[in-house]
Short mmCIF file of C-alpha atoms and ligand atoms in Angstrom, two decimals:
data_model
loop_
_atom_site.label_atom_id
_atom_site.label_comp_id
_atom_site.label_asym_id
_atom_site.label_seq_id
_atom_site.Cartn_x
_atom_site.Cartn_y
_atom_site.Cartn_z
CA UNK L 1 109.51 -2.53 -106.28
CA UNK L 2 108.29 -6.22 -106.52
CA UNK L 3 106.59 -5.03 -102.60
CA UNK L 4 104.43 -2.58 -104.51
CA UNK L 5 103.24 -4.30 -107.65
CA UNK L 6 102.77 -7.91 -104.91
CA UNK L 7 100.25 -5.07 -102.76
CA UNK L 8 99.13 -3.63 -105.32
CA UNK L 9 97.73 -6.92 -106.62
CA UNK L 10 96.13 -7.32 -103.46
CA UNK L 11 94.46 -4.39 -103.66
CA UNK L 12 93.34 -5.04 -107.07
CA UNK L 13 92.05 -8.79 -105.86
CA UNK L 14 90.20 -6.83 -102.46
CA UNK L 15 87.87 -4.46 -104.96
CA UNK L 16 87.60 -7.36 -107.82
CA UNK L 17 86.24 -9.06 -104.76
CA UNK L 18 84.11 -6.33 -103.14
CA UNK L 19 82.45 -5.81 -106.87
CA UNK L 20 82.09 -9.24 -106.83
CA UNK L 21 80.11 -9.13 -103.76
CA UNK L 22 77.90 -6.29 -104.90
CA UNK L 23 76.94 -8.31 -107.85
CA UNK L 24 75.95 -11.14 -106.14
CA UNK L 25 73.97 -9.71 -103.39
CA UNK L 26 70.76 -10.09 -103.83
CA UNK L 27 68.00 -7.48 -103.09
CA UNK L 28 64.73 -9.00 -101.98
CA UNK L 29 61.82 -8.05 -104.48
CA UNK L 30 59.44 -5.27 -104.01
CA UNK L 31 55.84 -6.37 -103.32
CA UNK L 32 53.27 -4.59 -105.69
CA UNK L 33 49.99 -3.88 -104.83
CA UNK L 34 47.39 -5.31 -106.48
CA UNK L 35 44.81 -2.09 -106.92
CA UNK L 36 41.42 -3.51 -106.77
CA UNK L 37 38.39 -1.00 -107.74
CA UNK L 38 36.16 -0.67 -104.77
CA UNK L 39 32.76 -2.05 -106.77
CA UNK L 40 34.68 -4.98 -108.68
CA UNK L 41 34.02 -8.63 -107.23
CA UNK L 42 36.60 -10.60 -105.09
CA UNK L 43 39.91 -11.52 -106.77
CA UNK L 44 39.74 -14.76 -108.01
CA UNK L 45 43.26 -15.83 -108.73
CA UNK L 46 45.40 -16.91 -105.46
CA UNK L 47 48.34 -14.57 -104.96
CA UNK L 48 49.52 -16.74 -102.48
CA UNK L 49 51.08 -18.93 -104.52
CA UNK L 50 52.25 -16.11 -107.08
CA UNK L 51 53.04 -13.00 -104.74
CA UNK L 52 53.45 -9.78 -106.85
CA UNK L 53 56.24 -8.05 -106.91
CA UNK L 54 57.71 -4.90 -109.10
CA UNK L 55 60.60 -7.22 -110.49
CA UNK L 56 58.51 -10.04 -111.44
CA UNK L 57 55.95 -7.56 -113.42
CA UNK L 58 58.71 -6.34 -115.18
CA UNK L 59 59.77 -9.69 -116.16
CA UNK L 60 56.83 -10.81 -117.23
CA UNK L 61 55.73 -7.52 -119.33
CA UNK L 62 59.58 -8.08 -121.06
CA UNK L 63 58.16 -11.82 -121.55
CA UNK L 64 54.98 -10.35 -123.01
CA UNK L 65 56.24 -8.48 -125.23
CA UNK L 66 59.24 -10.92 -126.68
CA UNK L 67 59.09 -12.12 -129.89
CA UNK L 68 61.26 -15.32 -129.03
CA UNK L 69 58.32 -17.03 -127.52
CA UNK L 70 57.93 -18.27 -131.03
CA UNK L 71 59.20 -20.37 -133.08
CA UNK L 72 59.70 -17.53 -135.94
CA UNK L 73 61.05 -14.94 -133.04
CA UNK L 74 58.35 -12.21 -134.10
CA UNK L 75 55.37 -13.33 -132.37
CA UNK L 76 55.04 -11.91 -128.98
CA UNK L 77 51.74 -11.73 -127.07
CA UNK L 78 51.62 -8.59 -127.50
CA UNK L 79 51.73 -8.69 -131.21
CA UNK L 80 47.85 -10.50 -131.01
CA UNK L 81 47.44 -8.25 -127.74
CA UNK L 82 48.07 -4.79 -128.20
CA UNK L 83 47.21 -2.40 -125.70
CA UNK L 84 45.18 0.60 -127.92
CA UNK L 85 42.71 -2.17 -128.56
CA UNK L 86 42.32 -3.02 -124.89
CA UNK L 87 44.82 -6.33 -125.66
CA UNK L 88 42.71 -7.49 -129.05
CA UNK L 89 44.07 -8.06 -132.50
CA UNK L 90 43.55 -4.95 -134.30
CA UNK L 91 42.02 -5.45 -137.85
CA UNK L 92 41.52 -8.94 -137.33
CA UNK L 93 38.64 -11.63 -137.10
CA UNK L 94 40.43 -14.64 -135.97
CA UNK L 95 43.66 -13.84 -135.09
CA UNK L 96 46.98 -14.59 -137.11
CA UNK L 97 50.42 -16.05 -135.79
CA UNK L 98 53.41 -17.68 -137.33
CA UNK L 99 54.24 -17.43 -140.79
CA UNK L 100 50.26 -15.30 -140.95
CA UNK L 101 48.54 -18.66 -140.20
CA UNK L 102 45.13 -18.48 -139.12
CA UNK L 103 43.30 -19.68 -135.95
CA UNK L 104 39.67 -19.68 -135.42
CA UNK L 105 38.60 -17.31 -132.79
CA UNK L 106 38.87 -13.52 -132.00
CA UNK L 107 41.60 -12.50 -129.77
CA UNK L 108 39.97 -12.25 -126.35
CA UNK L 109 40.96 -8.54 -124.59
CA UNK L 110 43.26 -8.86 -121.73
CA UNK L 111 41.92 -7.10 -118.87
CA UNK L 112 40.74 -7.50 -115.23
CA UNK L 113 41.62 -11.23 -116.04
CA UNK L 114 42.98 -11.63 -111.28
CA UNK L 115 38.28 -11.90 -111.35
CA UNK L 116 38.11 -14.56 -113.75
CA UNK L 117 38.18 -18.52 -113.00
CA UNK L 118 38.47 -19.78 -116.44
CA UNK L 119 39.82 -18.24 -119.61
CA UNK L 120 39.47 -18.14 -123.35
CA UNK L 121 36.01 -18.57 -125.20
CA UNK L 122 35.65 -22.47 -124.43
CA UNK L 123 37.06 -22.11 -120.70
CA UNK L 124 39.80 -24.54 -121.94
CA UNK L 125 42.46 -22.94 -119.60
CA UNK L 126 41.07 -23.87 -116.51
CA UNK L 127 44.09 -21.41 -114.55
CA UNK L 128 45.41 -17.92 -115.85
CA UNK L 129 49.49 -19.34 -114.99
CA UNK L 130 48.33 -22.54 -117.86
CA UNK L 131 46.94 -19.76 -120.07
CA UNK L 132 49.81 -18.87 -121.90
CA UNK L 133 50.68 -22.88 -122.89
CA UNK L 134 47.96 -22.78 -125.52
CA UNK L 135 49.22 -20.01 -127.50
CA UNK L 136 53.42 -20.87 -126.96
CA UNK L 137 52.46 -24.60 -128.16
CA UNK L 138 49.89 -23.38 -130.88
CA UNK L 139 51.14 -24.30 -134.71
CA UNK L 140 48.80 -21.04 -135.86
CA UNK L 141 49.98 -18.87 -132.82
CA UNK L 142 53.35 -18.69 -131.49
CA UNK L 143 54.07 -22.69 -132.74
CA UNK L 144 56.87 -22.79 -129.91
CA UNK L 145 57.76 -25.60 -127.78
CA UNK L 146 58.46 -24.87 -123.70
CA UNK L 147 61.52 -26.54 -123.42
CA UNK L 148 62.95 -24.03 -126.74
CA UNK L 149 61.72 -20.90 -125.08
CA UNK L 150 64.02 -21.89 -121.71
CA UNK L 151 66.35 -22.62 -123.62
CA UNK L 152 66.39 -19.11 -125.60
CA UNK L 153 65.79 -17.49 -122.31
CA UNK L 154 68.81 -19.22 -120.38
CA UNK L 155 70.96 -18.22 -123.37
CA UNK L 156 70.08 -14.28 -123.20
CA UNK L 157 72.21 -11.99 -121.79
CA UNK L 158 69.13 -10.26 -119.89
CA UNK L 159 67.00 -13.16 -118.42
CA UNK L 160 69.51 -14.59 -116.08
CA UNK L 161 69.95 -11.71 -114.18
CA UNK L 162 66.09 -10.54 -114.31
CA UNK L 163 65.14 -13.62 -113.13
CA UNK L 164 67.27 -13.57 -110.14
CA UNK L 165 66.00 -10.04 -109.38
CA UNK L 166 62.15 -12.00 -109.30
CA UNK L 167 63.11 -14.72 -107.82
CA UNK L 168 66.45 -14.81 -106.31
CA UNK L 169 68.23 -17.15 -108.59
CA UNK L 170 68.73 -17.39 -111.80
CA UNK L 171 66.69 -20.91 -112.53
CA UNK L 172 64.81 -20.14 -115.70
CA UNK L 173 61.92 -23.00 -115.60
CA UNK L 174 58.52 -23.07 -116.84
CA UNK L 175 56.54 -22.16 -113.86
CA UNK L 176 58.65 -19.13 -113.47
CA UNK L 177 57.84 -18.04 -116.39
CA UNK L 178 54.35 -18.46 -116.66
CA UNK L 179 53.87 -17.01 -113.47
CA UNK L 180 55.35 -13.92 -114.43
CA UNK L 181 53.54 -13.80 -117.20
CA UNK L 182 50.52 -13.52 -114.61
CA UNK L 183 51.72 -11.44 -112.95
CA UNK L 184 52.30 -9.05 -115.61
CA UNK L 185 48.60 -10.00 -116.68
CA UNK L 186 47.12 -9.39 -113.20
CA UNK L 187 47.81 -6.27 -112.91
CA UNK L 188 46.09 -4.81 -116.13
CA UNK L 189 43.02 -4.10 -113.78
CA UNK L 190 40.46 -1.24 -116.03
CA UNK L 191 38.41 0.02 -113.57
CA UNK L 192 38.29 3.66 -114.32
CA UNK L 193 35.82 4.18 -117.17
CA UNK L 194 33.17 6.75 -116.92
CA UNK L 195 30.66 4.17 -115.92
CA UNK L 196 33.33 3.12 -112.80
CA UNK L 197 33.20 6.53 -111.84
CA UNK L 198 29.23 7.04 -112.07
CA UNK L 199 28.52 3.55 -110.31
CA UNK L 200 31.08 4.44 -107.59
CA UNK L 201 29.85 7.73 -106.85
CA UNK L 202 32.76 9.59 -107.69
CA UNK L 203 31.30 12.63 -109.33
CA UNK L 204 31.00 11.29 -113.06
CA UNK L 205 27.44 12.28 -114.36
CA UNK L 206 25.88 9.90 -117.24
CA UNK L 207 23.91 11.50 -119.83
CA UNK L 208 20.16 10.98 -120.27
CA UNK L 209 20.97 8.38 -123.30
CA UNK L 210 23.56 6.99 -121.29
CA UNK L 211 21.37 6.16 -118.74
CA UNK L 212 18.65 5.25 -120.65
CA UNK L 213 20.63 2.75 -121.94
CA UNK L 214 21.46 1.54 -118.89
CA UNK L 215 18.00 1.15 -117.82
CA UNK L 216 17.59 -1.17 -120.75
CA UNK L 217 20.98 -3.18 -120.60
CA UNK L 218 19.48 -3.95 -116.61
CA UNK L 219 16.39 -5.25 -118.39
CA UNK L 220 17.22 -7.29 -121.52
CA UNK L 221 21.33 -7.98 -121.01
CA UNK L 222 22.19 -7.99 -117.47
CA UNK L 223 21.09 -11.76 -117.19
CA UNK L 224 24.26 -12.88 -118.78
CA UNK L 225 26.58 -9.61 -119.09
CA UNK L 226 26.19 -9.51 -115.31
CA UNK L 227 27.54 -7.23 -112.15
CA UNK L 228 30.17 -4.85 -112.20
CA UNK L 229 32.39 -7.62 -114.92
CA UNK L 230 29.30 -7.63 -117.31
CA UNK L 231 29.73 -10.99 -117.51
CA UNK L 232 28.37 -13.90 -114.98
CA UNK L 233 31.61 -15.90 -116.32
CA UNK L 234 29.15 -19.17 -117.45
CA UNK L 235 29.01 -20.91 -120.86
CA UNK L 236 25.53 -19.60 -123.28
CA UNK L 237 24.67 -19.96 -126.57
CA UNK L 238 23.33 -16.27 -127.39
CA UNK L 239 21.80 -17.78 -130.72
CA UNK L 240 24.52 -16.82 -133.42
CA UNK L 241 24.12 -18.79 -136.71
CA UNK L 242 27.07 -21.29 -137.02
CA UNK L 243 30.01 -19.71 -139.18
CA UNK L 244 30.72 -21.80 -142.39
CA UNK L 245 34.07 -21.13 -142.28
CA UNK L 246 34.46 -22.92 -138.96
CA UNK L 247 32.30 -25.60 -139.45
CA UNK L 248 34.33 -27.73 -136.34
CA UNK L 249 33.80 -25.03 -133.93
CA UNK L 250 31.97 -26.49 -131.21
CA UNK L 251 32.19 -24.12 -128.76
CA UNK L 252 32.01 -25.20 -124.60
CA UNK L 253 31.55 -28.72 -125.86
CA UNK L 254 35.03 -29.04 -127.20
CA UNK L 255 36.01 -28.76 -123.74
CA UNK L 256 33.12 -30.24 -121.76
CA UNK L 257 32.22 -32.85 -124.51
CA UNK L 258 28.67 -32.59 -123.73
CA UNK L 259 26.21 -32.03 -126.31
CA UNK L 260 24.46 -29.67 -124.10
CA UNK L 261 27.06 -27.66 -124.74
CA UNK L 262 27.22 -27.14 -128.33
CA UNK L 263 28.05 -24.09 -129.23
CA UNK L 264 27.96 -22.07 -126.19
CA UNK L 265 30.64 -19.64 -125.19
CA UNK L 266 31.94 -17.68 -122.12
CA UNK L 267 29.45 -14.47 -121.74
CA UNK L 268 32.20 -12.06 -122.73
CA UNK L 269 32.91 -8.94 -120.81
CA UNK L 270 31.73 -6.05 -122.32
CA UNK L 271 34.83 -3.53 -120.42
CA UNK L 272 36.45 -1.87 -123.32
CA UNK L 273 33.98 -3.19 -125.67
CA UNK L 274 34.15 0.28 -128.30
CA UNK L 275 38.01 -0.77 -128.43
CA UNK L 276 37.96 -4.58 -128.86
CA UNK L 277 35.82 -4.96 -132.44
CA UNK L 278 35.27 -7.15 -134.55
CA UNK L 279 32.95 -9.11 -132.11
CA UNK L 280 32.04 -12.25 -130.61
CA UNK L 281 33.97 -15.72 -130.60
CA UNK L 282 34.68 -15.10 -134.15
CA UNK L 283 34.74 -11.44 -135.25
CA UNK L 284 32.07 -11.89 -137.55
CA UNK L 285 30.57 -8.28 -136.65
CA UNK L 286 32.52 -4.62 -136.84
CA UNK L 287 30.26 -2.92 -135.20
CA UNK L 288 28.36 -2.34 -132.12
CA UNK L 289 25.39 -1.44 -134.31
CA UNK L 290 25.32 -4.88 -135.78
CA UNK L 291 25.42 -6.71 -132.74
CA UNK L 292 22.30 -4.53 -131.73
CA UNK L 293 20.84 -5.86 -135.09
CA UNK L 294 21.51 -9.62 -134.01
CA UNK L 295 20.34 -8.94 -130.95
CA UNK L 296 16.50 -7.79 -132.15
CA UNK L 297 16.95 -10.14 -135.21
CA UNK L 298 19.34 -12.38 -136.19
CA UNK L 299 18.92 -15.41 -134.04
CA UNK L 300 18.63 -18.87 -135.12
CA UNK L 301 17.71 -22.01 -133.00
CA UNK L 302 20.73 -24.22 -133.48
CA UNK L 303 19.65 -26.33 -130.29
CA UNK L 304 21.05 -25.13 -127.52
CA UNK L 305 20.01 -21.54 -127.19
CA UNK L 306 19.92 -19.82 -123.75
CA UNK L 307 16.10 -20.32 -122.40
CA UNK L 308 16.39 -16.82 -121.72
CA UNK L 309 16.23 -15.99 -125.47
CA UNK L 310 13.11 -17.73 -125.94
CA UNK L 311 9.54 -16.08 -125.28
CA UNK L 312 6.82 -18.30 -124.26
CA UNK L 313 5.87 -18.24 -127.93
CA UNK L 314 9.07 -19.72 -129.08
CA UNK L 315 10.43 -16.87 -131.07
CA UNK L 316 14.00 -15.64 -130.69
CA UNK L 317 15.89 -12.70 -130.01
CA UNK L 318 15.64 -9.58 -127.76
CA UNK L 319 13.19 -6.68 -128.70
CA UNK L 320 14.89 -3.75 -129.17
CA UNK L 321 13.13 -0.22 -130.76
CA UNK L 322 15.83 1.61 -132.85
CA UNK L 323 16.05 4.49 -129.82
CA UNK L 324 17.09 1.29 -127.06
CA UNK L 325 19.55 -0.07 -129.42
CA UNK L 326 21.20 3.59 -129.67
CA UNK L 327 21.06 4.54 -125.86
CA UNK L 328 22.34 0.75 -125.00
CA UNK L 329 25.03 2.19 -127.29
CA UNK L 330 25.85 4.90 -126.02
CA UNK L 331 25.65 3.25 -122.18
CA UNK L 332 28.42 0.94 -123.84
CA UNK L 333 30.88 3.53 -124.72
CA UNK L 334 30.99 4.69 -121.28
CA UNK L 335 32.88 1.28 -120.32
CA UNK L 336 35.49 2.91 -122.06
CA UNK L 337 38.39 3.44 -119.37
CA UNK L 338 41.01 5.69 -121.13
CA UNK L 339 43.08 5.32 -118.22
CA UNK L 340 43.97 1.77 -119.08
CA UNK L 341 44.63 1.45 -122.55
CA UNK L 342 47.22 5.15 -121.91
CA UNK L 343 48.75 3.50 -118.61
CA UNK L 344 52.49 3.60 -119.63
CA UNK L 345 52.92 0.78 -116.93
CA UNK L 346 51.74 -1.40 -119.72
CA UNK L 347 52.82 -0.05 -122.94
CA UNK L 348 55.72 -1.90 -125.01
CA UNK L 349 57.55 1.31 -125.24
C1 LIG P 401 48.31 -15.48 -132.70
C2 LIG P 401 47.63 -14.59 -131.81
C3 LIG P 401 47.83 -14.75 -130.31
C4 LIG P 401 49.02 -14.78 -129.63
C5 LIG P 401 50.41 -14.74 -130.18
C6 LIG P 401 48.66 -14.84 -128.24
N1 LIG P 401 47.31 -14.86 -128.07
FE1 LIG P 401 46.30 -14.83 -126.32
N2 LIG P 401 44.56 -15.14 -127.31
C7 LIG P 401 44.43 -15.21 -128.68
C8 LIG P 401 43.12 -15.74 -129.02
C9 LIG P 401 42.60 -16.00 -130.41
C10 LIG P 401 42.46 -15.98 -127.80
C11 LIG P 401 41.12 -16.66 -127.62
C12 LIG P 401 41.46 -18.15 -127.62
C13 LIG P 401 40.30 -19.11 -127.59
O1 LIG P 401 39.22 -18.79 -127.12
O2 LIG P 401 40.50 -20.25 -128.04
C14 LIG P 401 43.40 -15.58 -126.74
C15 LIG P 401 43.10 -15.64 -125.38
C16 LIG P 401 44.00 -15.27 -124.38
C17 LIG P 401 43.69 -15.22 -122.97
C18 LIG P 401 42.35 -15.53 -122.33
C19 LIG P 401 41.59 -14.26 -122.00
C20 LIG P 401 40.29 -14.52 -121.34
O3 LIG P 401 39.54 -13.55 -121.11
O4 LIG P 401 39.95 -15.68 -121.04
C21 LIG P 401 44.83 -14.86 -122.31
C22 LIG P 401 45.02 -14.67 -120.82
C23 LIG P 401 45.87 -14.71 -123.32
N3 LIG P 401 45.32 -14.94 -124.56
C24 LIG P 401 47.19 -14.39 -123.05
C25 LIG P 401 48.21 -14.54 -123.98
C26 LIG P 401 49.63 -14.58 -123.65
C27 LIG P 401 50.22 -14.43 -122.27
C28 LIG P 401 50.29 -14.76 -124.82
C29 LIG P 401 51.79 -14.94 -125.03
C30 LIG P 401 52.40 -16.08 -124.37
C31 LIG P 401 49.29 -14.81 -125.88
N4 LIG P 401 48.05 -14.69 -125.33
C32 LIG P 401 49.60 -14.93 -127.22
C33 LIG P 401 45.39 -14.85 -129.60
C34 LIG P 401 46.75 -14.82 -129.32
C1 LIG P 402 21.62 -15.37 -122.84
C2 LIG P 402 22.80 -14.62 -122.46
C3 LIG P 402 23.03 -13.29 -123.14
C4 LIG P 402 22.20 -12.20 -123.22
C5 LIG P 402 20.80 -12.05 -122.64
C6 LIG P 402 22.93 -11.18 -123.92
N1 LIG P 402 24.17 -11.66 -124.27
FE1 LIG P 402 25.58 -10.62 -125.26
N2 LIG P 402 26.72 -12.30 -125.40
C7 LIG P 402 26.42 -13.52 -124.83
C8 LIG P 402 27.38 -14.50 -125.27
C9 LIG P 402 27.41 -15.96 -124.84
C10 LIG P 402 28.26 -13.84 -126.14
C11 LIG P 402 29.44 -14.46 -126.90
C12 LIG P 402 28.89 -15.23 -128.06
C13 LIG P 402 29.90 -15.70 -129.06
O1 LIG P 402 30.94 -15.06 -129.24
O2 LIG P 402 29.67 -16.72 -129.68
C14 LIG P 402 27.83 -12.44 -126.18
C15 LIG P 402 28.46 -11.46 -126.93
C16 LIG P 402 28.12 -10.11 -126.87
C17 LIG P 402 28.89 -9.05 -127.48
C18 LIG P 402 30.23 -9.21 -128.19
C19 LIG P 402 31.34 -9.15 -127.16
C20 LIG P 402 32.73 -9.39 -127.67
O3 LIG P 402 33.67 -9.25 -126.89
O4 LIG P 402 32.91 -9.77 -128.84
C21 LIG P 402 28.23 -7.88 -127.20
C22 LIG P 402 28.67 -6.48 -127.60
C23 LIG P 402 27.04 -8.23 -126.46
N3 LIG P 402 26.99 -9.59 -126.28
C24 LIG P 402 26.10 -7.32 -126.01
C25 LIG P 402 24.87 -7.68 -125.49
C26 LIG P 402 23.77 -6.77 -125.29
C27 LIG P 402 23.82 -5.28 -125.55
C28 LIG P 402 22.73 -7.52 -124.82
C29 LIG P 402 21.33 -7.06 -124.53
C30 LIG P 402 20.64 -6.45 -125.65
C31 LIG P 402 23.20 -8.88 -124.69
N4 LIG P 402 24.48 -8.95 -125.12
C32 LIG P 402 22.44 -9.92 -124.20
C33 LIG P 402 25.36 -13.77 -123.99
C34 LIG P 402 24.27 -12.92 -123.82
#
């Protein structure tokens, strides 16, 4: 009797130990393509250093979407980034974070962000993996400290093991985690708008408006919302009237300290732009039709407007007859790309 229940044992201690085994082995991640639209420009971010892989995306979209990032355990970056909206705040001017505090700019969208070399409206993250410190350390955003958010995530029951499954171990530290975050952020690539289709030759046919519109945005826009990013990625003043409430936004300067650069902000992408109102650094306008109107009339020379602005008799603005501003409109919408904001690869749920 004693024989049996001493093998048995042994068997019990062999499959504990088997299990065991199974647990701990360790598959190697699965590298994820990076799908890069044949007319877009060269990647800009260095995926050397942050290779992408299936595990690691899903780490960092659970990361993106996790409320204990903040201090109050509500805030995620998805809460001021939601995906309908092409990654904007939804309803909002300047964006809100803990306890409904205010900040002072517009949520930025979050897409095709592996082209860009600097990021937010100032350029103040000068890398997309030191991104995500600004908003974690923020008082009016997520008004977390680094060290606290390891600490949460080393405590989860999940974490652990999803880290090991990205990275082979389960060291939770802060470059792992921001690089995640990347890599979740990398691969919300919108390339597949009407326009995308049209400019690639893929069959897509733009109406007359549309591409009368287009005609004009190559004329009068295409100088600063440039190439297939609309956007040449530098720092302009487009001649907006400084916003009383934010009388100590200084724009580029705040960053560069030059005076030069007073007031000038990163030439925004227009991708998604029907999606991603209220508009410019500060929300101040809801609609596409009164950025047309600022456009044709609602410049002021606060000092360091773009040259570009200026016509050789020193008045401001951008002539536009009430038919351009509608077809430059309509060329807009077609930068919609449907395909992104419904991709379920991104979607919280
Ligand atoms: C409280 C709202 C809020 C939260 C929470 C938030 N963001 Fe943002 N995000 C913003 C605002 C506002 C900007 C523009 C900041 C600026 O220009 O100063 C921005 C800008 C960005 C940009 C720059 C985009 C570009 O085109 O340059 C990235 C990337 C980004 N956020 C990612 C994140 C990530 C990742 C998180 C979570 C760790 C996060 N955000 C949390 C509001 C928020
Ligand atoms: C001299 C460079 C320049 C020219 C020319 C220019 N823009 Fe802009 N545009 C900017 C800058 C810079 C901003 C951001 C300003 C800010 O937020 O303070 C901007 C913002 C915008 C926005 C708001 C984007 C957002 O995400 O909130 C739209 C829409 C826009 N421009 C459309 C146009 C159109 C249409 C034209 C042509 C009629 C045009 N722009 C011409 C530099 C330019």
């Amino acid at each position: 009797m004693q024989k049996w229940i001493v093998l048995l044992a042994v068997v019990a201690v062999i499959i504990a130990c088997q299990n065991n085994a199974e647990e701990e082995y360790i598959a190697v991640p699965t590298p994820m393509e990076l799908s890069i639209p044949t007319n877009f420009p060269e990647v800009a971010y260095n995926l050397e250093v942050n290779p992408l892989t299936e595990e690691g995306f899903e780490l960092g979209k659970k990361l993106f979407y996790d409320g204990s990032l903040s201090s109050t355990g509500v805030v995620s970056c998805g809460f001021c980034h939601e995906q309908a909206f092409s990654f904007t705040h939804h309803g909002h001017t300047v964006s809100h974070g803990v306890n409904g505090l205010e900040g002072f700019r517009n949520a930025q969208p979050l897409h095709n962000l592996a082209f860009f070399n600097e990021f937010t409206w100032d350029g103040a993250a000068t890398h997309l993996d030191l991104q995500p410190i600004i908003p974690i350390t923020s008082e009016v955003e997520m008004n977390e400290r680094i060290p606290n958010v390891l600490s949460k995530l080393r405590a989860d029951k999940e974490y652990p093991k999803l880290f090991t499954k990205a990275y082979g171990d389960d060291v939770i530290n802060s470059e792992r985690l921001l690089k995640a975050l990347s890599q979740f952020m990398l691969q919300m690539v919108s390339g597949n708008s009407r326009y995308d289709k049209y400019s690639r030759g893929e069959g897509e046919i733009l109406t007359d408006k549309e591409l009368a519109g287009l005609e004009t945005f190559r004329q009068k826009c295409a100088n600063c919302h440039a190439g297939e990013l609309f956007t040449d990625q530098s720092y302009r003043n487009n001649g907006l009237p400084m916003n009383p409430n934010f009388p100590e936004e200084e724009g580029r300067k705040r960053v560069s300290g030059f005076q030069e650069d007073h007031y000038k902000f990163r030439v925004p992408s227009l991708r998604n732009i029907e999606l991603t109102f209220p508009y410019m650094h500060d929300g101040r306008f809801g609609t596409l039709e009164a950025v047309m109107d600022f456009y044709a009339n609602g410049m002021v020379a606060n000092g360091t407007v773009d040259p570009s602005l200026i016509d050789s008799n020193g008045s401001l603005g951008i002539p536009l007859s009430i038919t351009e501003k509608e077809n430059i409109i309509a060329f807009l919408k077609t930068l919609t790309d449907n395909e992104f904001i419904e991709d379920k690869r991104f979607a919280e749920f």
